[in-house]
Amino acid sequence: MTSAQLRARYRRILRFFGRMTLGFIWWEIVLPRLGLGRWADSRRPARNRRTAASFRGLAVTLGGLMIKVGQFLSTRLDVLPAEITDELSGLQDAVPAAPFDAVRAVAEADLGRPLSEAFASFEQTPVAAASLGQAHRAVLRPEDAEEAGFADVVVKIQRPDIDRIVEVDLDALRKVAGWLSRYRPVSDRADVPALVEEFATTSMEEIDYEGEARNAAHFREAFADDGRLRVPEVAWESSTRRVLTLEDVTAIPIGDHAAITAAGVELARVADVLVDTYLSQIVEDGLFHADPHPGNLFVEPVGEEGDFRLTFVDFGMVGRVPDTLRAGLRDALVAVALQDAARLIGAFRTLDFLLPTADTKGLELAAAQVFDRFGGMGMNDLRSISHDDMMSFGLQFRDLMVSMPFQLPENLLMLGRSLMILSGLCTGLNPDFNLWSALTPYVNRLVSDDEDGDNPLMSGLLDTAKGALQTLVALPGRADRVLATVERGELAVRIPMVELSARRLDRTLNRMTAALVFAALIVAGALLYAAEPVLAKVLMGVSALPLLTVLFGGRGHRPR
């Protein structure tokens, strides 16, 4: 790709997001300040769907990193509305193959020799083509096959110029993130530059085939003693940063239920083994395969009829469960078990869930109300709650939920996405599959597993008892101070929702008055224009002042 083509690509991405940003300003800022907020709100779902569909078309046309952007955005349920994530969820990373001559040039440049010398045979037609690379079947030379212990391989080669395309796309996304971060309602809602950097890190890992080779080697070593699982071996002598050669372990695709059944393998057993091996990766190994779609999982019948092993391929996207994530998840589980709202918000901080602007006191109050209202209920009890009761409860925290001060870290999103895909695969294999039942022993292990050998649930109970005792000891002094304040007539009661409503009403009245003044000046200027053009122009010019009040009168008065 030439420099001119790369610049055109950069400009096209910026133009798309520029139009999207201007549209956002018009619909979400200007129209509400002109009194058309409800009308704009009523059209937001359809508008979001159109925006997502337009981006989907852009991604399919440009390919490269834009398809990955769409897939990444489809997982950001924490910061994007459902209309956008639903529209983008079906975006598949499948594109036409690059010309073989161009792909061969990439491989031969990295391997330092012609493909005819590097392999005994090499199929020119790829078995799969994606936005960042494509895969071809090949056979190792006899001497390399003897050393590796296998001959049939799959060779994954990066698309020509993909590293430059990724760099251009990331530069454009960083520019857009800079635009959005200057707008406070967006910056309060999401750290967009941080999201782009998270995505950039994942993308750079995916085009580092040496890193993918190390991931495959790690998984192979971690599950070497598990006969239920097979991971391809790396042909290191034929692998580089842009070329990855792996043992060909292709078998029955996990989505081909008819072929699996025909091989004598029970579908329900496949589901059980799949979820068990996956949860072992997450809880025990701390490194998990983060792209478990059907094209990356195979079922290989072995030995006696009915026996099988699962085969995993494509280790470009892996998720990690660091100690902070394990500790945060454990604290959250303990907090839910104890119905301790303060501890739950503390766990959210450990997990890095909360934006700096988050109203932690409001969140703690909401969590406490949830525990009081729904604590101890089973699923059947929750299903029996009326819609009106649920809406009434939700309206108490409407402003808190609209602000949604959460932003989930990439590792946790990968974990959630993997579990959702896993649940779908297992349900397809076994309609009676229950993910929660499968998760239970691992959750118990997570809660009971502590580095110092302590039980965090028992520690939580002790902490709760200690806090209650401290409160009891301090209670007489606090009561005395409250009574003294009442006697002096200095007791003040704050009702945040009433104060918030009053402030909003005050701002609305001010802007309505300004709108009336603006309209009066405009009309007066128009009527006087023929007879007194100078005075009419003055009136029309002065009308800009109340117009500014209408458009920007709400700024600087955010609720505290």
Coordinates of C-alpha atoms in Angstrom, one line a residue:
M1 CA 0.0 0.0 0.0
T2 CA 1.4 3.4 -1.0
S3 CA 1.8 6.4 1.3
A4 CA -0.9 8.2 -0.6
Q5 CA -3.3 5.3 0.0
L6 CA -2.5 5.2 3.7
R7 CA -3.1 9.0 4.0
A8 CA -6.4 8.6 2.2
R9 CA -7.4 5.8 4.6
Y10 CA -6.5 7.9 7.6
R11 CA -8.6 10.8 6.2
R12 CA -11.5 8.5 5.5
I13 CA -11.6 7.2 9.1
L14 CA -11.3 10.7 10.5
R15 CA -14.1 12.0 8.2
F16 CA -16.4 9.2 9.4
F17 CA -15.8 9.8 13.1
G18 CA -15.9 13.6 12.5
R19 CA -19.4 13.3 11.0
M20 CA -20.4 11.0 13.9
T21 CA -19.1 13.6 16.5
L22 CA -20.8 16.5 14.8
G23 CA -24.1 14.5 14.7
F24 CA -23.6 13.7 18.4
I25 CA -23.2 17.4 19.3
W26 CA -26.3 18.3 17.3
W27 CA -28.6 15.7 18.7
E28 CA -27.3 15.5 22.3
I29 CA -26.3 19.1 23.0
V30 CA -27.8 21.6 20.6
L31 CA -31.3 20.2 20.3
P32 CA -31.8 19.6 24.0
R33 CA -30.8 23.2 24.7
L34 CA -33.4 24.4 22.2
G35 CA -36.1 22.5 24.1
L36 CA -36.2 19.5 21.8
G37 CA -34.5 17.0 24.2
R38 CA -37.4 14.6 24.4
W39 CA -37.8 14.5 20.6
A40 CA -34.1 13.8 20.2
D41 CA -34.2 11.2 22.9
S42 CA -37.1 9.4 21.3
R43 CA -35.0 8.9 18.1
R44 CA -31.8 7.9 19.8
P45 CA -32.2 4.1 19.4
A46 CA -32.8 4.3 15.7
R47 CA -30.0 6.9 15.3
N48 CA -27.6 4.6 17.2
R49 CA -28.5 1.7 14.9
R50 CA -27.9 3.8 11.8
T51 CA -24.5 4.9 13.1
A52 CA -23.5 1.3 13.9
A53 CA -24.6 0.1 10.5
S54 CA -22.6 2.9 8.8
F55 CA -19.5 1.9 10.8
R56 CA -20.1 -1.7 9.9
G57 CA -20.1 -0.8 6.2
L58 CA -16.9 1.2 6.7
A59 CA -15.2 -1.7 8.5
V60 CA -16.2 -4.2 5.8
T61 CA -14.9 -1.9 3.1
L62 CA -11.6 -0.9 4.7
G63 CA -10.9 -4.2 6.4
G64 CA -7.7 -4.2 8.5
L65 CA -8.0 -3.0 12.0
M66 CA -11.5 -1.5 11.5
I67 CA -13.1 -5.0 11.6
K68 CA -11.3 -5.6 14.9
V69 CA -12.6 -2.2 16.1
G70 CA -16.1 -3.3 15.4
Q71 CA -15.6 -6.5 17.2
F72 CA -14.0 -4.7 20.2
L73 CA -16.9 -2.2 20.4
S74 CA -19.5 -5.0 20.3
T75 CA -18.1 -6.2 23.6
R76 CA -18.2 -2.8 25.3
L77 CA -21.6 -3.3 27.0
D78 CA -20.3 -1.1 29.8
V79 CA -20.0 2.0 27.8
L80 CA -22.1 1.6 24.6
P81 CA -25.9 1.3 24.2
A82 CA -27.4 -2.1 23.2
E83 CA -28.5 -0.9 19.8
I84 CA -24.8 -0.4 18.8
T85 CA -23.4 -3.5 20.4
D86 CA -26.1 -5.7 18.9
E87 CA -25.6 -4.2 15.4
L88 CA -21.8 -4.9 15.6
S89 CA -22.0 -8.3 17.3
G90 CA -22.4 -10.1 14.0
L91 CA -19.4 -8.5 12.3
Q92 CA -17.3 -11.4 11.2
D93 CA -13.5 -11.3 10.7
A94 CA -13.7 -12.9 7.3
V95 CA -12.5 -11.1 4.2
P96 CA -11.3 -12.0 0.7
A97 CA -7.8 -13.5 0.6
A98 CA -4.9 -11.3 -0.4
P99 CA -3.2 -12.2 -3.7
F100 CA -0.9 -15.2 -3.2
D101 CA 2.2 -13.5 -4.8
A102 CA 1.9 -10.7 -2.2
V103 CA 1.6 -13.1 0.7
R104 CA 4.4 -15.2 -0.6
A105 CA 6.7 -12.1 -0.7
V106 CA 5.9 -11.5 3.0
A107 CA 6.7 -15.1 4.0
E108 CA 9.9 -15.4 1.9
A109 CA 11.2 -12.0 3.2
D110 CA 10.8 -13.2 6.8
L111 CA 12.0 -16.8 6.3
G112 CA 14.9 -15.7 4.2
R113 CA 14.4 -18.3 1.5
P114 CA 11.8 -19.2 -1.1
L115 CA 8.7 -21.2 0.1
S116 CA 9.8 -24.0 -2.3
E117 CA 12.9 -24.4 -0.1
A118 CA 11.2 -23.9 3.2
F119 CA 8.5 -26.5 2.7
A120 CA 8.1 -29.7 0.8
S121 CA 4.8 -28.5 -0.5
F122 CA 2.7 -25.4 0.0
E123 CA -1.0 -24.9 -0.9
Q124 CA -1.6 -21.5 -2.6
T125 CA -5.3 -21.4 -1.7
P126 CA -5.8 -20.4 1.9
V127 CA -7.9 -22.4 4.3
A128 CA -8.9 -19.2 6.1
A129 CA -8.5 -15.5 5.5
A130 CA -9.0 -12.7 8.1
S131 CA -8.4 -9.0 8.4
L132 CA -4.8 -9.3 9.7
G133 CA -3.6 -12.5 8.1
Q134 CA -4.4 -15.8 6.3
A135 CA -3.6 -19.5 6.8
H136 CA -2.3 -22.0 4.2
R137 CA -1.7 -25.8 4.6
A138 CA 1.8 -27.0 3.9
V139 CA 4.2 -30.0 4.5
L140 CA 7.5 -29.6 6.2
R141 CA 10.7 -30.9 4.5
P142 CA 11.7 -34.4 5.6
E143 CA 14.6 -33.2 7.7
D144 CA 12.5 -30.5 9.5
A145 CA 9.6 -33.0 10.0
E146 CA 11.9 -35.5 11.6
E147 CA 13.2 -32.9 14.0
A148 CA 9.7 -31.5 14.8
G149 CA 8.0 -34.8 15.1
F150 CA 5.2 -33.9 12.6
A151 CA 5.0 -33.0 8.9
D152 CA 1.6 -31.6 8.2
V153 CA 1.4 -27.9 9.2
V154 CA -0.8 -24.8 8.9
V155 CA 1.2 -21.7 8.0
K156 CA -0.3 -18.3 9.1
I157 CA 1.1 -15.3 7.2
Q158 CA 0.3 -11.7 7.9
R159 CA -1.3 -9.6 5.1
P160 CA 1.0 -7.3 3.2
D161 CA 1.6 -3.9 4.9
I162 CA -0.7 -4.8 7.8
D163 CA 1.7 -3.3 10.3
R164 CA 1.6 0.0 8.5
I165 CA -2.2 -0.2 8.2
V166 CA -2.6 -0.9 11.9
E167 CA -0.3 2.0 12.7
V168 CA -2.4 4.4 10.6
D169 CA -5.7 3.1 12.0
L170 CA -4.5 3.5 15.6
D171 CA -3.2 7.0 14.9
A172 CA -6.7 7.9 13.5
L173 CA -8.4 6.3 16.6
R174 CA -6.1 8.2 19.0
K175 CA -7.0 11.5 17.2
V176 CA -10.8 10.7 17.6
A177 CA -10.2 9.8 21.3
G178 CA -8.6 13.2 21.8
W179 CA -11.6 14.9 20.3
L180 CA -14.1 13.0 22.5
S181 CA -12.1 13.4 25.7
R182 CA -12.5 17.2 25.5
Y183 CA -16.3 16.8 25.9
R184 CA -17.1 16.5 29.6
P185 CA -20.2 14.3 29.3
V186 CA -18.2 11.8 27.3
S187 CA -15.0 12.0 29.5
D188 CA -17.2 11.6 32.7
R189 CA -18.8 8.5 31.1
A190 CA -15.7 6.8 29.7
D191 CA -12.0 7.2 29.5
V192 CA -11.9 7.0 25.7
P193 CA -8.1 7.4 25.3
A194 CA -7.6 4.5 27.7
L195 CA -10.0 2.4 25.7
V196 CA -8.1 3.1 22.5
E197 CA -4.8 2.2 24.2
E198 CA -6.3 -1.1 25.5
F199 CA -7.4 -1.9 22.0
A200 CA -4.0 -0.9 20.6
T201 CA -2.2 -3.3 23.0
T202 CA -4.5 -6.2 22.0
S203 CA -4.1 -5.4 18.3
M204 CA -0.3 -5.2 18.5
E205 CA -0.2 -8.5 20.3
E206 CA -2.3 -10.1 17.5
I207 CA 0.2 -9.1 14.8
D208 CA 3.1 -10.4 16.8
Y209 CA 3.2 -14.0 15.7
E210 CA 6.2 -14.7 17.9
G211 CA 4.1 -13.8 20.9
E212 CA 1.3 -16.1 19.6
A213 CA 3.8 -18.9 19.3
R214 CA 4.9 -18.4 22.9
N215 CA 1.2 -18.5 24.0
A216 CA 0.7 -21.8 22.1
A217 CA 3.8 -23.3 23.7
H218 CA 2.5 -22.2 27.2
F219 CA -0.9 -23.8 26.7
R220 CA 0.7 -27.0 25.4
E221 CA 2.9 -27.2 28.4
A222 CA 0.1 -26.3 30.9
F223 CA -2.2 -29.1 29.6
A224 CA 0.5 -31.6 28.7
D225 CA -0.9 -34.1 31.2
D226 CA -4.5 -33.6 30.3
G227 CA -5.5 -36.2 27.8
R228 CA -8.8 -34.4 27.1
L229 CA -7.0 -31.5 25.4
R230 CA -4.7 -31.1 22.4
V231 CA -2.7 -27.9 21.5
P232 CA -0.7 -27.7 18.3
E233 CA 3.1 -27.7 18.5
V234 CA 5.1 -24.8 17.0
A235 CA 7.6 -25.4 14.2
W236 CA 10.0 -22.9 15.5
E237 CA 12.5 -23.1 12.6
S238 CA 9.7 -22.0 10.2
S239 CA 8.2 -19.2 12.4
T240 CA 9.0 -15.5 12.6
R241 CA 7.2 -12.3 13.7
R242 CA 5.1 -12.4 10.5
V243 CA 5.0 -16.1 9.8
L244 CA 3.7 -18.8 12.2
T245 CA 3.9 -22.5 11.4
L246 CA 1.9 -24.8 13.6
E247 CA 1.2 -28.5 13.6
D248 CA -2.0 -29.2 11.7
V249 CA -4.5 -30.5 14.3
T250 CA -7.6 -29.9 12.3
A251 CA -10.5 -32.3 13.2
I252 CA -14.3 -32.1 13.4
P253 CA -15.4 -28.5 13.9
I254 CA -17.1 -28.2 17.3
G255 CA -20.2 -26.6 15.5
D256 CA -20.7 -29.7 13.3
H257 CA -23.0 -31.6 15.7
A258 CA -24.0 -34.1 13.1
A259 CA -20.4 -35.2 12.3
I260 CA -19.6 -35.4 16.1
T261 CA -22.6 -37.6 16.7
A262 CA -21.7 -39.7 13.7
A263 CA -18.3 -40.3 15.1
G264 CA -19.9 -41.8 18.2
V265 CA -19.1 -38.9 20.5
E266 CA -21.8 -37.7 23.0
L267 CA -22.5 -34.0 22.5
A268 CA -23.3 -33.4 26.2
R269 CA -19.9 -34.8 27.2
V270 CA -18.2 -32.4 24.7
A271 CA -20.0 -29.5 26.5
D272 CA -18.8 -30.7 29.9
V273 CA -15.2 -31.2 28.9
L274 CA -15.2 -27.8 27.1
V275 CA -16.4 -25.8 30.0
D276 CA -14.2 -27.7 32.5
T277 CA -11.0 -27.2 30.5
Y278 CA -11.9 -23.5 30.0
L279 CA -12.6 -22.8 33.6
S280 CA -9.3 -24.6 34.5
Q281 CA -7.5 -22.2 32.3
I282 CA -9.2 -19.2 34.0
V283 CA -9.1 -20.2 37.7
E284 CA -5.9 -22.4 37.9
D285 CA -3.6 -21.3 35.1
G286 CA -4.5 -17.6 35.0
L287 CA -4.1 -17.5 31.2
F288 CA -7.0 -18.4 28.9
H289 CA -7.8 -18.7 25.2
A290 CA -9.9 -15.5 24.6
D291 CA -11.3 -16.3 21.2
P292 CA -13.3 -19.5 21.6
H293 CA -15.4 -19.2 18.4
P294 CA -16.4 -22.4 16.6
G295 CA -13.6 -22.0 14.0
N296 CA -10.9 -22.3 16.7
L297 CA -12.2 -25.4 18.4
F298 CA -12.3 -29.0 17.1
V299 CA -13.4 -32.4 18.4
E300 CA -11.0 -35.3 17.6
P301 CA -12.3 -38.8 18.1
V302 CA -9.6 -41.1 19.7
G303 CA -9.2 -44.7 20.9
E304 CA -12.4 -46.5 21.7
E305 CA -15.8 -45.3 20.3
G306 CA -17.0 -42.3 22.2
D307 CA -13.6 -41.1 23.4
F308 CA -12.4 -37.8 22.1
R309 CA -10.2 -34.8 22.9
L310 CA -10.7 -31.1 22.2
T311 CA -8.3 -29.2 20.0
F312 CA -7.7 -25.5 20.4
V313 CA -6.1 -23.3 17.7
D314 CA -5.3 -19.6 17.2
F315 CA -3.6 -18.2 20.3
G316 CA -3.3 -14.6 19.1
M317 CA -5.9 -13.4 21.6
V318 CA -5.4 -14.6 25.2
G319 CA -6.7 -13.2 28.4
R320 CA -4.9 -13.0 31.7
V321 CA -6.3 -13.2 35.3
P322 CA -3.7 -11.2 37.3
D323 CA -3.6 -11.3 41.1
T324 CA -5.5 -8.0 41.4
L325 CA -8.4 -9.4 39.3
R326 CA -8.5 -12.6 41.3
A327 CA -8.5 -10.6 44.6
G328 CA -11.2 -8.2 43.3
L329 CA -13.4 -11.0 42.1
R330 CA -13.0 -12.8 45.4
D331 CA -13.8 -9.7 47.4
A332 CA -16.9 -9.1 45.2
L333 CA -18.1 -12.6 45.8
V334 CA -17.6 -12.3 49.6
A335 CA -19.3 -8.9 49.6
V336 CA -22.3 -10.3 47.9
A337 CA -22.4 -13.3 50.3
L338 CA -22.2 -10.9 53.2
Q339 CA -24.5 -8.3 51.5
D340 CA -21.9 -5.7 52.4
A341 CA -22.3 -2.7 50.1
A342 CA -19.2 -0.9 51.2
R343 CA -17.1 -4.0 50.7
L344 CA -18.6 -4.4 47.2
I345 CA -17.7 -0.9 46.2
G346 CA -14.2 -1.5 47.5
A347 CA -14.0 -4.6 45.3
F348 CA -15.1 -2.5 42.4
R349 CA -12.1 -0.2 43.1
T350 CA -9.7 -3.2 43.3
L351 CA -11.1 -4.3 39.9
D352 CA -10.6 -0.8 38.5
F353 CA -14.3 -0.7 37.6
L354 CA -14.9 2.9 38.6
L355 CA -14.1 6.1 36.8
P356 CA -12.6 8.9 38.9
T357 CA -15.9 10.8 38.6
A358 CA -17.9 7.9 40.1
D359 CA -20.3 8.8 43.0
T360 CA -19.1 6.1 45.3
K361 CA -21.5 7.1 48.1
G362 CA -24.4 6.9 45.6
L363 CA -23.2 3.5 44.4
E364 CA -22.9 2.3 48.0
L365 CA -26.4 3.4 48.8
A366 CA -27.7 1.8 45.6
A367 CA -25.9 -1.5 46.4
A368 CA -27.3 -1.5 49.9
Q369 CA -30.8 -0.9 48.6
V370 CA -30.4 -3.8 46.1
F371 CA -29.3 -6.1 49.0
D372 CA -32.2 -5.0 51.2
R373 CA -34.7 -5.5 48.4
F374 CA -33.4 -8.6 46.6
G375 CA -31.0 -10.2 49.0
G376 CA -31.7 -13.9 49.6
M377 CA -34.1 -14.2 46.7
G378 CA -33.8 -17.1 44.3
M379 CA -34.4 -16.9 40.6
N380 CA -38.0 -17.9 40.9
D381 CA -38.5 -15.1 43.5
L382 CA -36.9 -12.6 41.2
R383 CA -39.1 -13.6 38.3
S384 CA -42.2 -13.0 40.4
I385 CA -41.4 -9.3 41.0
S386 CA -43.8 -7.1 39.1
H387 CA -42.6 -4.8 36.3
D388 CA -44.0 -1.8 38.2
D389 CA -42.1 -2.7 41.4
M390 CA -38.9 -3.1 39.4
M391 CA -39.4 0.3 37.6
S392 CA -40.2 2.0 40.9
F393 CA -37.0 0.7 42.4
G394 CA -34.9 1.6 39.3
L395 CA -36.3 5.2 39.2
Q396 CA -34.8 5.9 42.7
F397 CA -31.3 5.6 41.1
R398 CA -32.1 6.8 37.6
D399 CA -29.5 9.5 37.5
L400 CA -26.8 7.3 38.9
M401 CA -27.6 4.6 36.3
V402 CA -27.7 7.1 33.5
S403 CA -24.3 8.4 34.4
M404 CA -23.0 4.7 34.6
P405 CA -19.6 5.5 36.1
F406 CA -18.2 2.1 35.2
Q407 CA -15.5 1.1 32.8
L408 CA -14.5 -2.5 32.8
P409 CA -10.9 -3.4 32.3
E410 CA -9.9 -5.3 29.1
N411 CA -9.0 -8.6 30.9
L412 CA -12.4 -8.7 32.6
L413 CA -14.2 -8.0 29.3
M414 CA -12.3 -10.7 27.6
L415 CA -13.3 -13.1 30.4
G416 CA -16.9 -12.1 30.1
R417 CA -16.9 -12.3 26.3
S418 CA -15.3 -15.8 26.5
L419 CA -17.8 -17.1 29.0
M420 CA -20.7 -15.8 26.9
I421 CA -19.4 -17.5 23.7
L422 CA -18.6 -20.6 25.8
S423 CA -22.1 -20.7 27.2
G424 CA -23.6 -20.4 23.7
L425 CA -21.4 -23.3 22.4
C426 CA -22.2 -25.5 25.3
T427 CA -26.0 -24.8 25.1
G428 CA -25.8 -25.7 21.4
L429 CA -24.2 -29.0 22.3
N430 CA -26.5 -29.6 25.2
P431 CA -29.8 -27.7 25.5
D432 CA -29.9 -28.5 29.3
F433 CA -26.5 -27.1 29.9
N434 CA -26.4 -24.7 32.9
L435 CA -23.3 -22.4 33.1
W436 CA -24.0 -21.4 36.7
S437 CA -23.9 -25.1 37.8
A438 CA -20.6 -25.5 36.0
L439 CA -19.2 -22.3 37.6
T440 CA -20.2 -23.2 41.2
P441 CA -17.2 -25.4 42.1
Y442 CA -14.8 -22.9 40.6
V443 CA -16.4 -20.0 42.4
N444 CA -16.2 -21.9 45.6
R445 CA -12.5 -22.6 44.9
L446 CA -11.9 -18.9 44.1
V447 CA -13.5 -17.8 47.3
S448 CA -11.7 -20.3 49.5
D449 CA -8.3 -20.1 47.8
D450 CA -6.1 -17.5 49.6
E451 CA -2.3 -17.2 49.4
D452 CA -2.0 -17.1 53.2
G453 CA -4.3 -20.1 53.7
D454 CA -7.0 -17.9 55.2
N455 CA -10.7 -18.1 54.3
P456 CA -11.7 -14.7 53.0
L457 CA -15.4 -15.4 53.8
M458 CA -14.5 -15.9 57.4
S459 CA -12.2 -12.9 57.3
G460 CA -15.2 -10.9 55.9
L461 CA -17.4 -12.0 58.7
L462 CA -14.8 -11.0 61.3
D463 CA -14.3 -7.6 59.6
T464 CA -18.1 -7.1 59.7
A465 CA -18.3 -8.1 63.4
K466 CA -15.4 -5.8 64.2
G467 CA -17.1 -2.8 62.4
A468 CA -20.3 -3.4 64.2
L469 CA -18.5 -3.4 67.5
Q470 CA -16.7 -0.2 66.7
T471 CA -20.0 1.4 65.7
L472 CA -21.7 0.2 68.9
V473 CA -18.9 1.7 71.1
A474 CA -19.1 5.1 69.2
L475 CA -22.9 5.3 69.2
P476 CA -23.4 7.1 72.6
G477 CA -21.0 9.9 71.6
R478 CA -22.6 10.3 68.2
A479 CA -26.1 10.4 69.7
D480 CA -25.0 13.1 72.1
R481 CA -23.5 15.3 69.3
V482 CA -26.7 15.0 67.3
L483 CA -28.9 16.0 70.2
A484 CA -26.7 19.0 71.0
T485 CA -27.0 20.1 67.3
V486 CA -30.8 19.8 67.5
E487 CA -30.9 21.9 70.7
R488 CA -28.9 24.7 69.0
G489 CA -31.3 24.6 66.1
E490 CA -28.5 23.8 63.7
L491 CA -29.7 20.5 62.3
A492 CA -29.8 20.5 58.5
V493 CA -31.4 17.7 56.5
R494 CA -30.3 17.2 52.9
I495 CA -32.5 15.4 50.4
P496 CA -30.2 15.0 47.3
M497 CA -32.9 14.1 44.9
V498 CA -35.0 17.1 45.8
E499 CA -32.0 19.4 45.7
L500 CA -31.1 18.0 42.3
S501 CA -34.7 18.5 41.0
A502 CA -34.8 22.1 42.3
R503 CA -31.5 23.0 40.6
R504 CA -32.7 21.5 37.3
L505 CA -36.0 23.3 37.6
D506 CA -34.2 26.6 38.2
R507 CA -32.0 26.1 35.2
T508 CA -35.0 25.1 33.0
L509 CA -36.9 28.2 34.0
N510 CA -33.9 30.5 33.3
R511 CA -33.5 29.0 29.9
M512 CA -37.2 29.2 29.1
T513 CA -37.2 32.9 30.0
A514 CA -34.1 33.4 27.8
A515 CA -35.8 31.6 24.9
L516 CA -38.9 33.9 25.2
V517 CA -36.6 37.0 25.2
F518 CA -34.7 35.6 22.2
A519 CA -37.9 35.0 20.3
A520 CA -39.3 38.4 21.2
L521 CA -36.2 40.2 20.0
I522 CA -36.1 38.2 16.7
V523 CA -39.7 38.9 16.0
A524 CA -39.4 42.6 16.9
G525 CA -36.4 43.0 14.6
A526 CA -38.2 41.3 11.7
L527 CA -41.2 43.6 12.1
L528 CA -39.1 46.8 12.3
Y529 CA -36.7 45.9 9.6
A530 CA -38.5 47.7 6.8
A531 CA -39.1 50.9 8.7
E532 CA -36.0 51.0 11.1
P533 CA -33.3 48.8 9.6
V534 CA -30.6 50.0 12.0
L535 CA -32.7 49.4 15.1
A536 CA -33.9 46.0 13.7
K537 CA -30.3 44.9 13.2
V538 CA -29.4 45.9 16.8
L539 CA -32.3 43.9 18.2
M540 CA -31.4 40.9 16.1
G541 CA -27.8 41.2 17.2
V542 CA -28.7 41.5 20.9
S543 CA -30.9 38.4 20.6
A544 CA -27.6 36.4 20.4
L545 CA -27.2 36.9 24.2
P546 CA -30.3 35.1 25.3
L547 CA -29.7 32.5 22.6
L548 CA -26.3 31.7 24.2
T549 CA -28.1 31.3 27.6
V550 CA -30.5 28.8 26.0
L551 CA -27.7 26.8 24.5
F552 CA -25.1 26.9 27.2
G553 CA -27.0 28.0 30.3
G554 CA -26.7 24.6 32.0
R555 CA -22.9 24.6 32.1
G556 CA -21.0 25.1 35.3
H557 CA -24.0 24.0 37.4
R558 CA -23.5 20.2 37.5
P559 CA -25.0 18.5 40.5
R560 CA -22.5 17.7 43.2

